[in-house]
Short mmCIF file of C-alpha atoms and ligand atoms in Angstrom, two decimals:
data_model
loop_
_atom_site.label_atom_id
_atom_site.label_comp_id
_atom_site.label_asym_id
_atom_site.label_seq_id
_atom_site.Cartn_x
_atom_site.Cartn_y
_atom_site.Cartn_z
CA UNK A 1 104.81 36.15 53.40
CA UNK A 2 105.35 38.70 56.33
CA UNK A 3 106.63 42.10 56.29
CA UNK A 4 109.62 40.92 58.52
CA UNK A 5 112.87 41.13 56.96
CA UNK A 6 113.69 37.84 55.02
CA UNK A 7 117.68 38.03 56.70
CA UNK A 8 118.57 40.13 59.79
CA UNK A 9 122.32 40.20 60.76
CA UNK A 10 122.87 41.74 64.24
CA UNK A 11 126.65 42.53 65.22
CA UNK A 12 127.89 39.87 62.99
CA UNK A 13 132.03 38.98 63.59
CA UNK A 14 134.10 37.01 62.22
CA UNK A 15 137.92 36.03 63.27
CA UNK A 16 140.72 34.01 61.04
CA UNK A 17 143.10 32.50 63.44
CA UNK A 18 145.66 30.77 61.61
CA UNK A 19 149.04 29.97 62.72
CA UNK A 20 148.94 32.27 65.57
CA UNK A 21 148.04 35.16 63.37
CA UNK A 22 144.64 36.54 63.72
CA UNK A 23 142.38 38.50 60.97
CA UNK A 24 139.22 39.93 62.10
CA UNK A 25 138.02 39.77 59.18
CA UNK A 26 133.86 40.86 60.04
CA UNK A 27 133.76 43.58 62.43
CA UNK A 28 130.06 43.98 64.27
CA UNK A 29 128.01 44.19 61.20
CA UNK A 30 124.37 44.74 61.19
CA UNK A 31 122.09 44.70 58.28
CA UNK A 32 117.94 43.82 57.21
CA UNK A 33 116.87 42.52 53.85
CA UNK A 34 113.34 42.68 53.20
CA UNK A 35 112.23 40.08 51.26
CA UNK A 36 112.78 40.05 47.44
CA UNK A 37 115.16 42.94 47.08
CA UNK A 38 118.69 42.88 46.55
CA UNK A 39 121.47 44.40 49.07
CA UNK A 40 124.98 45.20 47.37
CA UNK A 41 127.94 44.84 49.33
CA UNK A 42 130.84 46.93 48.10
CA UNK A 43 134.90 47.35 48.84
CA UNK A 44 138.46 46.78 48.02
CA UNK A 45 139.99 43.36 47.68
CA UNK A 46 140.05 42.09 51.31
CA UNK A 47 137.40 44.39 53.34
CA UNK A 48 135.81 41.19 54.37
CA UNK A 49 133.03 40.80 51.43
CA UNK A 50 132.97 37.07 51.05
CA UNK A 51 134.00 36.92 54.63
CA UNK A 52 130.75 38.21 55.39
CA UNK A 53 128.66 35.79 53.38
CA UNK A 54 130.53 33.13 54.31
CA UNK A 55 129.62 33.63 58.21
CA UNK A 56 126.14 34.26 57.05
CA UNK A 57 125.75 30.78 55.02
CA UNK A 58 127.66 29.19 58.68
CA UNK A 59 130.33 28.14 56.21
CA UNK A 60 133.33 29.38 58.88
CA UNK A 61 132.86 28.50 62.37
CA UNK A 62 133.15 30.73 65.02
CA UNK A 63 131.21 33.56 63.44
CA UNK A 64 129.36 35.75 66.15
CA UNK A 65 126.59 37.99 66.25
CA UNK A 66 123.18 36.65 65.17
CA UNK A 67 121.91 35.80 61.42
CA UNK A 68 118.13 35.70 62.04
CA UNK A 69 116.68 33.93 58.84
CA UNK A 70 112.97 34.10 58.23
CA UNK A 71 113.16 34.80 62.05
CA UNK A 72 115.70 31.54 63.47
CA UNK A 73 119.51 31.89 64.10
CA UNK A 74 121.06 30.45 61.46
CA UNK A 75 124.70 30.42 63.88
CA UNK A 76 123.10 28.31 66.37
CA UNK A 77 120.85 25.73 64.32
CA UNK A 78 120.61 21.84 64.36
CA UNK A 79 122.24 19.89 61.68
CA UNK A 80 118.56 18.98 60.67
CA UNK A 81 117.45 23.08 60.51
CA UNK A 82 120.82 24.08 58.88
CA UNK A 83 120.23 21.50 56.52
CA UNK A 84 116.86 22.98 55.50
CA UNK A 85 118.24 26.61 55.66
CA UNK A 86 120.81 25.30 52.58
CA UNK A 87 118.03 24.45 50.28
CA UNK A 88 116.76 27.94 50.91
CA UNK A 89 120.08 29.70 50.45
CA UNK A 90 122.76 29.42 47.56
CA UNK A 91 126.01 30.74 46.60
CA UNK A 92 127.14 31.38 42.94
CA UNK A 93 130.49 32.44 42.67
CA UNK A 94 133.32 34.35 40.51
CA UNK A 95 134.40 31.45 38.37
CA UNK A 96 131.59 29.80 36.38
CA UNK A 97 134.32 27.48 35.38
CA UNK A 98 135.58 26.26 38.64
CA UNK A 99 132.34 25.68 40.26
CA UNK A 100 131.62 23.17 37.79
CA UNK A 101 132.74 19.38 37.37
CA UNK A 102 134.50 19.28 34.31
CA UNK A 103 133.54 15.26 33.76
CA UNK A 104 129.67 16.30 34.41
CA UNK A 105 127.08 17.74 31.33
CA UNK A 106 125.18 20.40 32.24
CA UNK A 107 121.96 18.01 32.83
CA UNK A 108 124.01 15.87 35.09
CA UNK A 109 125.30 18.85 37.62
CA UNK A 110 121.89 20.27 37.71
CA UNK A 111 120.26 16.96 38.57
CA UNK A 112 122.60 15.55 40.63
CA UNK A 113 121.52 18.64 42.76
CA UNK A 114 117.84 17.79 42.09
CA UNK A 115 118.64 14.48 43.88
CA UNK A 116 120.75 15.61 46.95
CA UNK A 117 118.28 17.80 47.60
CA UNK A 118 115.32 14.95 46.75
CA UNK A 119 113.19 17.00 44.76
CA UNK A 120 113.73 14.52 42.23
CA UNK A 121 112.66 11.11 42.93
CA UNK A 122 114.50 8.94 39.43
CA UNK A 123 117.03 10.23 37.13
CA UNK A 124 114.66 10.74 34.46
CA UNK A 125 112.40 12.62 36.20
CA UNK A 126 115.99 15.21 37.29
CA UNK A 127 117.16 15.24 33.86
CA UNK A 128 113.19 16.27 32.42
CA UNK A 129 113.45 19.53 35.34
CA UNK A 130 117.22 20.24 34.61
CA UNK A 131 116.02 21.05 31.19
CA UNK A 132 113.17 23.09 32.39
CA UNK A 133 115.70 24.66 35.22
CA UNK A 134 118.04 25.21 31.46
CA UNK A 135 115.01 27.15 30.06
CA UNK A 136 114.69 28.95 32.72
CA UNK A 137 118.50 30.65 32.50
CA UNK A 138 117.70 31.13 29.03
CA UNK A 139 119.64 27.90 27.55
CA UNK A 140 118.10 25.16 25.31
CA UNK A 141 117.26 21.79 25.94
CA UNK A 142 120.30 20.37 23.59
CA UNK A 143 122.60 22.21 26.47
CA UNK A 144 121.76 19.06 28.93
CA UNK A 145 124.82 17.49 26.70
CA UNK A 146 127.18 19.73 26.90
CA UNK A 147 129.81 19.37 29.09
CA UNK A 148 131.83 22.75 30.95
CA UNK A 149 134.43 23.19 28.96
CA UNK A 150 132.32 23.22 25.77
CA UNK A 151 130.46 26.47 26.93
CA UNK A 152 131.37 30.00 27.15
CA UNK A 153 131.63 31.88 30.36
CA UNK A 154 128.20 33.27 30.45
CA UNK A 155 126.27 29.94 29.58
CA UNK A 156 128.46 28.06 32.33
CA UNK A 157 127.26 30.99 34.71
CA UNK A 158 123.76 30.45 33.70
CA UNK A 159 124.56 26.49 34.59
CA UNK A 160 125.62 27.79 38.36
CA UNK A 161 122.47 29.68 38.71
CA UNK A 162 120.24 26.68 37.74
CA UNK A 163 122.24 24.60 40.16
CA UNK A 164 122.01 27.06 42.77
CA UNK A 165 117.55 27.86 42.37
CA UNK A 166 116.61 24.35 41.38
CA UNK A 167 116.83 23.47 45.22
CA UNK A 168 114.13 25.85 45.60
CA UNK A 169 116.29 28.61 46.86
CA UNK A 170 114.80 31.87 47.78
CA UNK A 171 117.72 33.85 48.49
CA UNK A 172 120.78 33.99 46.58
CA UNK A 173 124.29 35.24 47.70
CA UNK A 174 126.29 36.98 44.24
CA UNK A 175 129.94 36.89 44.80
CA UNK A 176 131.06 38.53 41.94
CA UNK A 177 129.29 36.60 39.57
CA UNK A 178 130.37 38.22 36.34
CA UNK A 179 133.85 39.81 37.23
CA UNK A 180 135.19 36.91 35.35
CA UNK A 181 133.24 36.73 32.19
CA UNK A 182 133.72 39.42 28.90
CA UNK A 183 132.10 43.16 29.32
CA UNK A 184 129.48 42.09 26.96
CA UNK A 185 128.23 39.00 28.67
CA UNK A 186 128.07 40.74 32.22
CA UNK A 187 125.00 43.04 31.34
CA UNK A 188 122.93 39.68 29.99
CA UNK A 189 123.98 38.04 33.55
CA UNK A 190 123.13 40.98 35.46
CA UNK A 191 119.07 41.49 33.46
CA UNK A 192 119.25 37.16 34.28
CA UNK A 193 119.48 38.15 37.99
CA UNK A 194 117.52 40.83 37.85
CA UNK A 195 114.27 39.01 35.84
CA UNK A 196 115.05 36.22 38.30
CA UNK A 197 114.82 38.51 41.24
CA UNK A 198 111.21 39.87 39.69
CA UNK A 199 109.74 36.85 38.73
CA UNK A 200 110.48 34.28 41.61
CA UNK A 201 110.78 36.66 43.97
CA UNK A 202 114.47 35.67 45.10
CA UNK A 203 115.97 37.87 47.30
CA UNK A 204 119.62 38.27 47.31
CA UNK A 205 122.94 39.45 47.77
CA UNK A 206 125.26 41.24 45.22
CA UNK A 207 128.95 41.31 45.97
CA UNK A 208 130.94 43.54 43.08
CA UNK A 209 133.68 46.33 42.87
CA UNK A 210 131.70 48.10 40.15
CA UNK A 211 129.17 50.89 42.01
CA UNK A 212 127.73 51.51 38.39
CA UNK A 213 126.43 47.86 38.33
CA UNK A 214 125.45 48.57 42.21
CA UNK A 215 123.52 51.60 41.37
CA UNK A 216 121.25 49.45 38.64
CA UNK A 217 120.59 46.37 40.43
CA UNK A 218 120.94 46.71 44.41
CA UNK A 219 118.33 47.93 46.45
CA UNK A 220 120.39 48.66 49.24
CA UNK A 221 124.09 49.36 49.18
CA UNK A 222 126.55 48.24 52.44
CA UNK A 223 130.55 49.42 51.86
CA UNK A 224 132.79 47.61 53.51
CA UNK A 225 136.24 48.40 54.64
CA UNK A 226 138.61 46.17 56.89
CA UNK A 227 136.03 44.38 57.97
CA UNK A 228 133.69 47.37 59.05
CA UNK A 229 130.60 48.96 57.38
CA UNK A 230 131.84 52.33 56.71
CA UNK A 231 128.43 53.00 54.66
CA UNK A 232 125.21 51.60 54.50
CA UNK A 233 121.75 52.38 53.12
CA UNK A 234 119.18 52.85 49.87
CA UNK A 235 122.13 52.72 46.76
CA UNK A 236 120.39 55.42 44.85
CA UNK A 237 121.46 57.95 47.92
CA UNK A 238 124.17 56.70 48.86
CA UNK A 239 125.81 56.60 45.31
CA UNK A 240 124.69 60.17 45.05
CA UNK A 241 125.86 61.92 48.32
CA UNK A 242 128.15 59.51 50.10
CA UNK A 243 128.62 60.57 53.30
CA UNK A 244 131.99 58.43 53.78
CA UNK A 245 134.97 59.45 52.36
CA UNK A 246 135.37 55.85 51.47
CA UNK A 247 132.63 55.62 49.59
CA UNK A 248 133.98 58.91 47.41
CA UNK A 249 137.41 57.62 47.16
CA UNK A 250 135.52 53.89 45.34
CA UNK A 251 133.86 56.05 43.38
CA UNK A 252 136.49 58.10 42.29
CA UNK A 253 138.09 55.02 41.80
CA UNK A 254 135.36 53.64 39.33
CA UNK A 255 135.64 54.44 35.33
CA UNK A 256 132.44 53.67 34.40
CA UNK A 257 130.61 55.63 36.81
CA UNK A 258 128.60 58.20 34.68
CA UNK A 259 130.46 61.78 34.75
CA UNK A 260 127.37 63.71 35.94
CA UNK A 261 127.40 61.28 38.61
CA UNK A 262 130.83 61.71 40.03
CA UNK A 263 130.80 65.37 39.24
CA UNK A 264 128.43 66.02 42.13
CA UNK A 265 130.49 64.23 44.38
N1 ATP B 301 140.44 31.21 55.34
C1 ATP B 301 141.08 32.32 55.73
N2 ATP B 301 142.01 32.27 56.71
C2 ATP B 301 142.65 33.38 57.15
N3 ATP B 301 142.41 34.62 56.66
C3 ATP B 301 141.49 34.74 55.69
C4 ATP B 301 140.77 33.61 55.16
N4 ATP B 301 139.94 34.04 54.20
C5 ATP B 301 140.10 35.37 54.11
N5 ATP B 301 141.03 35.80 55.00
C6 ATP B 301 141.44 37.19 55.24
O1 ATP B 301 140.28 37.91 55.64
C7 ATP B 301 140.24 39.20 55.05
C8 ATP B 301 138.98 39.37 54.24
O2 ATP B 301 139.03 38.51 53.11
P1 ATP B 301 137.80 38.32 52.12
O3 ATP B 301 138.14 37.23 51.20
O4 ATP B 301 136.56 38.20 52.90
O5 ATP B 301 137.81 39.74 51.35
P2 ATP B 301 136.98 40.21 50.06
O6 ATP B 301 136.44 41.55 50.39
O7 ATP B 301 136.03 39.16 49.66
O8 ATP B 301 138.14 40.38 48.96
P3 ATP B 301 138.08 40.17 47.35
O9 ATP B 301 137.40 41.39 46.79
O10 ATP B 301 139.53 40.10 46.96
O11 ATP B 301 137.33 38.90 47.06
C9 ATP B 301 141.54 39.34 54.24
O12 ATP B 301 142.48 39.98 55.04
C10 ATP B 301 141.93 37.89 53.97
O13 ATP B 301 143.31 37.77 53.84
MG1 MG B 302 135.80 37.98 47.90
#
């Protein structure tokens, strides 16, 4: 452990060129996250959010700008170093439904990632960590059976997050991870992150329209808005006295924000 920042992103771009059309859809943005806390990135539908990540993760080529993880460039690794740099990082995404194989159980998705990523050496040995990985998200052994569709939103989210940590990954990327699933089920998601955050010391990234769910669980706060960072720094201040007038107008836009809260802004 060092005091360096786990992920540095210096003047990160990124450009869509697609039948002659081009989207910049990154615009030089620059960032630190120390190491297990939890930057939120915020903004309307199509600022560039999962954009961002993706250029992070080297999931779109042609990104530029530098991603220093744990110190080396994660744009301008080997295959054999990128390779290493996936076990480390993971994605969960909007739609705990989608992200699953509908024809795998829960034990076989989380252990088929236990073997791609050979920290399991025989199927037996997967399955017996799957259901330790299960416990871990707060399911049950008898969930190893169960199959996607026979799961409710939440459970098949806690599924993804096994999948994504059981390669030993110390920083997470959010993208939305409970827009999709019932008001009462995000809150149990969000304490899973958080507890997850606290106990193995995962640091990660929160992507989410809601700045009341920002101002509980991110550390940090970055607002994006076609493609720029119109606002960045500690959420608690920034959520109090934006200095953007972006940032007011999203939380204006926000029900749930407390009325004390948008009072003073
Ligand atoms: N593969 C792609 N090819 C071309 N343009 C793309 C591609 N993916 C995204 N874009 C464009 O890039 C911009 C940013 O999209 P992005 O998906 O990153 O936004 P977002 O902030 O994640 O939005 P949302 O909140 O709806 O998920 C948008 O203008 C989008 O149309
Ligand atoms: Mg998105």
């Amino acid at each position: 452990m060092t005091d360096s920042p786990l992920l540095s992103v210096r003047h990160l771009s990124l450009t869509y060129r697609t039948s002659g059309r081009q989207v910049r859809a990154v615009d030089d943005i620059t960032f630190d996250l120390p190491r297990g806390r939890c930057l939120g990135i915020a903004g309307e539908s199509g600022s560039g959010k999962s954009s961002l990540c993706r250029a992070i993760l080297a999931l779109e080529s042609g990104a530029q700008g530098e991603v220093l993880f744990d110190g080396a460039d994660v744009l301008r690794m080997s295959r054999r170093a990128l390779a290493a740099f996936r076990r480390r990082a993971q994605m969960v995404f909007q739609d705990p439904l989608g992200s699953l194989n509908p024809r795998l159980t829960a034990g076989a998705a989380i252990a088929e990632v236990l073997r791609v990523h050979r920290r399991a050496a025989t199927r037996a040995e997967a399955l017996d960590q799957a259901a330790t990985w299960l416990e871990t998200v707060g399911l049950d052994p008898t969930y190893l059976q169960r199959y996607p569709h026979e799961m409710s939103g939440g459970q098949r989210q806690r599924v993804n997050l096994a999948r994504a940590l059981c390669t030993g990954a110390e920083f997470l990327i959010a993208d939305e991870p409970v827009s999709a699933l019932d008001v009462s089920v995000q809150a149990q998601i969000l304490n899973l992150l958080r507890r997850l955050q606290r106990e193995r010391g995962i640091t990660w990234i929160l992507i989410g329209h809601d700045l009341a769910v920002m101002r509980h669980m991110a550390d940090d706060l970055l607002v994006m808005q076609h493609g720029h960072c119109v606002e960045y720094g500690p959420a608690a201040t920034l959520l109090t006295a934006p200095s953007a007038a972006y940032t007011r107008e999203l939380l204006a836009a926000v029900p749930d924000v407390p009325r004390a809260l948008a009072a003073r802004v």
